[in-house]
Amino acid sequence: MSHSTYNTLWSEAHEELSCLLDEELPEEPLRPERDRVVFFQRLATFYVRYVQIFRQLEEAYDQSVHPQKRRAIRQVLDSVIGRVLELKNEMVEKEFSEYHYMDDIIQDLKLTPEDLEIPVPRYFIWERNKVLQDRERMFAAIFNQMDVTEKPPVMRTLTLERAIKIVQVAERARQGRLRAKFMREIHRDSERQRRAEEQEAVSTDQAAVCIQKVWRGFMQRKITKRLREEEMIFLGMAMDPNLSYPSQTELDTVNIEANRRTRQGEHEDDYQKSIGSVIYQLREVEGPEMKETMKDQIRQWFIECRDATGSFPDYPEEEDGGSALIFAEKTPEELAEELAAKEEEDANKKPKGKEETKEKGKKEKVNDEEEEPGLKMLPSAYLEDLQRGHKTFSEVWKNRNEIMNFSQRHELELIKEEKRKEIEVEIRKQVDELMRQELANWKLAVDKEKSGKVKGAAKKKKASKSGKKKKKDKDLTADRTIESLFEELVEQELLKKADNVKLKDYLGDYSYLGTTLRQSDIEPMPSLSDVRQVVALYAVLPLGSQAVHEKAPLVKTMLLVGPSGVGKKMLVHAICQETGANLFDLSPLNVAGKYPGKSGLQMMLHVVFKVARLMQPSVIWIGEAEKMFYKKVPKEEKELDPKRLKKDLPKILKSIKGEDCVLIVGTTSDPHSADLKSLCKFYNKIILIPRPDYASRYVMWKELIKKNGGEVTSDLDLSSLAKISDGYTQGHMVQVVRSILTERRIQQFPKRPLTASEFVSPLARIDPVFQEEEEAFKNWYAKTPLGKKRIKAALGKDGDEESSKTGSKSGKKKGKK
């Protein structure tokens, strides 16, 4: 596609964003909403519309080649992602559920379920490509050093009993084949005799009619089948076998996108070179003039203050803005009063601190009492950034004439405007140092006593500043490089390479009955598509962008709960692949026997979290997470000490802050054996993953058969296969497909197409996840904090007033963060 296509996409996104900002920030604040359903509808509508903007901006950012436009798009894109996460968090708090069903909103906005899919921004990987390549080299070097090579298979000697059994099996099979061949010949002879007797009784005319009947029936069935296939292709319910997939157009599109990304790199290099030359030019040409102008203005200010107040002013400190305060539109008297007021505040800050906090607390209580009852939207950390980004687009890019910039290279005038401000700040700092000295000399010449006081005050300030130093945690590995720590963790198998799977490989369809079931007061089980979206929102988007992670609602820990085989481990690896994160394995079985003793445990956690922070983003995986919080440790596992991390890990968890892109992900298929209270205290997000529903199974059978070399034809009844496989997990389905689609079976496809009956026998040998087991998971989840809130809300025990109060409190906490 052309440059204008992505420019149009960008402008359309900003038009929708402008409408949303007008609705979110009206001139008169909205009154609190008492009806929870209406309020949630408003939240959900905002969420869906922001997701559409997110999809448009992500596409525009990925394919735009103009370096300055890309920076403007990126600023808004990160803010939109953050706003989507905020709205998701608020929806969870108001509906008391991790999963939401918005069929009616999708219908009103004329969208499809695919439009709700959360895209994973491609720049997460593209911008970290060099770092990821270096990490791959480190892994390869460490594995080579460890001599990790595939060992040849060991030939085991057969025992006499085993050899006799093999001979017996082979001989019985040979005799069975001979017996079957003999019986087949007997049947053929009897059939041949029967046909000969029938032919003698049938006349020529009857034989001709019989042949015509069979032929016409065959031809009619063939024509009907062709017409049905054509109709299905026309309706888009079947693929045209004459077309190749992917088509030539799709291949061309992929090549064009790759070429545009290559051009992005070339234009970015040119842009960086131009920045260097522009900065040099501005420093050499405009720098001296800026410096002299600032000096003259500051000297003029000294004289005006002297004339107005009778004495020279104190020079503003660098922390307060330095001479930037002087150039603000204020008179010398106003500036002197402001500086004097600041000094008084600093002097009286300590004794008045407690009284002020008490007064503030009283005022907040009074305001809470005066507030009208109802539900309000929580304050956002991203709306100001969105307004700023939209304003930049409107003023700089919306009506810009780019007729002469067909190749979409950078614009020098914009670089000069941007860098001129930076150089002005840089020069101002140099001028401030010179003018402070000059002011001190002036004061010495006019009033020696005052200069002595100024020096004394300055010394006191410096002493107070030097005294305010935070204590840093002791670094147990200060003498070691990050590379050596990385190597040690790989050797101990605490740091692993993530499997090459993407989030889109976690197959599943949309839940089409969610809203209907909830209207009937039935809590639906989430679909695999819902699980995929929640993982993208809580794990992939925050880890992929530092700017988003710092200000978005902080998710430190996440627990994936579900039967074995539903893809929990696959999701962990997909998170790492989509964000380029490191994968640390602190599973109880993996940690057992490593770094023994209390000091060893502290060292292990220190090394893991140090490497995780310095080489972020990082995912710390705890498999079989229930073992860490066992109610009672089984006898056979006491030697492994599965509860080893229970005390120390929560302490380290408190040190993770917004700037640390580190996520702890636990997986469990047996949450009932863990202490629920301590488990829920450690994991602040608990995601229940069910067995796949009918729609997801249909999609999975189709994709798994294709992926493993099979062909989906009209002979394969996928609908029946999806129906009979109810209760089986993704792991079971993969196991069955791999057992059937052997090389020999794939070679037989032209003569013998695949049928659904072939899958019945392997499925019957596997125990499915029964309804009782799934109900047990649902009952367990109902005991978690969010599950309890959901039940109370459904029973009508939780009033709207209480929820609005809790909402406002949580909003204040976020504001403090």
Tab-separated table of N, CA, C and O in Angstrom, residues 168-184:
chain	number	residue	atom	x	y	z
A	168	GLN	N	7.054	-64.816	18.599
A	168	GLN	CA	5.683	-65.317	18.685
A	168	GLN	C	4.689	-64.358	18.029
A	168	GLN	O	3.798	-64.777	17.284
A	169	VAL	N	4.860	-63.074	18.320
A	169	VAL	CA	3.957	-62.064	17.741
A	169	VAL	C	4.052	-62.081	16.221
A	169	VAL	O	3.039	-62.054	15.502
A	170	ALA	N	5.297	-62.137	15.703
A	170	ALA	CA	5.486	-62.146	14.251
A	170	ALA	C	4.880	-63.390	13.612
A	170	ALA	O	4.230	-63.320	12.554
A	171	GLU	N	5.079	-64.558	14.242
A	171	GLU	CA	4.561	-65.808	13.681
A	171	GLU	C	3.030	-65.826	13.698
A	171	GLU	O	2.374	-66.245	12.736
A	172	ARG	N	2.424	-65.369	14.801
A	172	ARG	CA	0.959	-65.338	14.874
A	172	ARG	C	0.382	-64.370	13.839
A	172	ARG	O	-0.665	-64.648	13.238
A	173	ALA	N	1.068	-63.278	13.632
A	173	ALA	CA	0.614	-62.320	12.623
A	173	ALA	C	0.695	-62.938	11.225
A	173	ALA	O	-0.209	-62.760	10.395
A	174	ARG	N	1.786	-63.712	10.949
A	174	ARG	CA	1.932	-64.358	9.634
A	174	ARG	C	0.823	-65.373	9.402
A	174	ARG	O	0.206	-65.416	8.338
A	175	GLN	N	0.519	-66.190	10.427
A	175	GLN	CA	-0.540	-67.188	10.302
A	175	GLN	C	-1.903	-66.527	10.107
A	175	GLN	O	-2.743	-67.000	9.335
A	176	GLY	N	-2.122	-65.380	10.818
A	176	GLY	CA	-3.382	-64.654	10.674
A	176	GLY	C	-3.573	-64.123	9.266
A	176	GLY	O	-4.681	-64.172	8.709
A	177	ARG	N	-2.481	-63.598	8.691
A	177	ARG	CA	-2.557	-63.086	7.320
A	177	ARG	C	-2.864	-64.207	6.329
A	177	ARG	O	-3.646	-64.030	5.393
A	178	LEU	N	-2.230	-65.373	6.488
A	178	LEU	CA	-2.489	-66.509	5.601
A	178	LEU	C	-3.944	-66.984	5.696
A	178	LEU	O	-4.596	-67.273	4.688
A	179	ARG	N	-4.443	-67.050	6.961
A	179	ARG	CA	-5.831	-67.471	7.166
A	179	ARG	C	-6.788	-66.488	6.512
A	179	ARG	O	-7.781	-66.867	5.874
A	180	ALA	N	-6.498	-65.178	6.651
A	180	ALA	CA	-7.359	-64.152	6.052
A	180	ALA	C	-7.337	-64.242	4.531
A	180	ALA	O	-8.383	-64.088	3.865
A	181	LYS	N	-6.154	-64.527	3.965
A	181	LYS	CA	-6.033	-64.653	2.512
A	181	LYS	C	-6.839	-65.848	2.002
A	181	LYS	O	-7.544	-65.770	0.985
A	182	PHE	N	-6.777	-66.946	2.723
A	182	PHE	CA	-7.507	-68.156	2.341
A	182	PHE	C	-9.018	-67.914	2.380
A	182	PHE	O	-9.760	-68.273	1.462
A	183	MET	N	-9.521	-67.258	3.444
A	183	MET	CA	-10.945	-66.978	3.579
A	183	MET	C	-11.414	-66.006	2.498
A	183	MET	O	-12.534	-66.106	1.988
A	184	ARG	N	-10.551	-65.046	2.127
A	184	ARG	CA	-10.899	-64.074	1.089
A	184	ARG	C	-11.103	-64.783	-0.248
A	184	ARG	O	-12.032	-64.467	-1.003
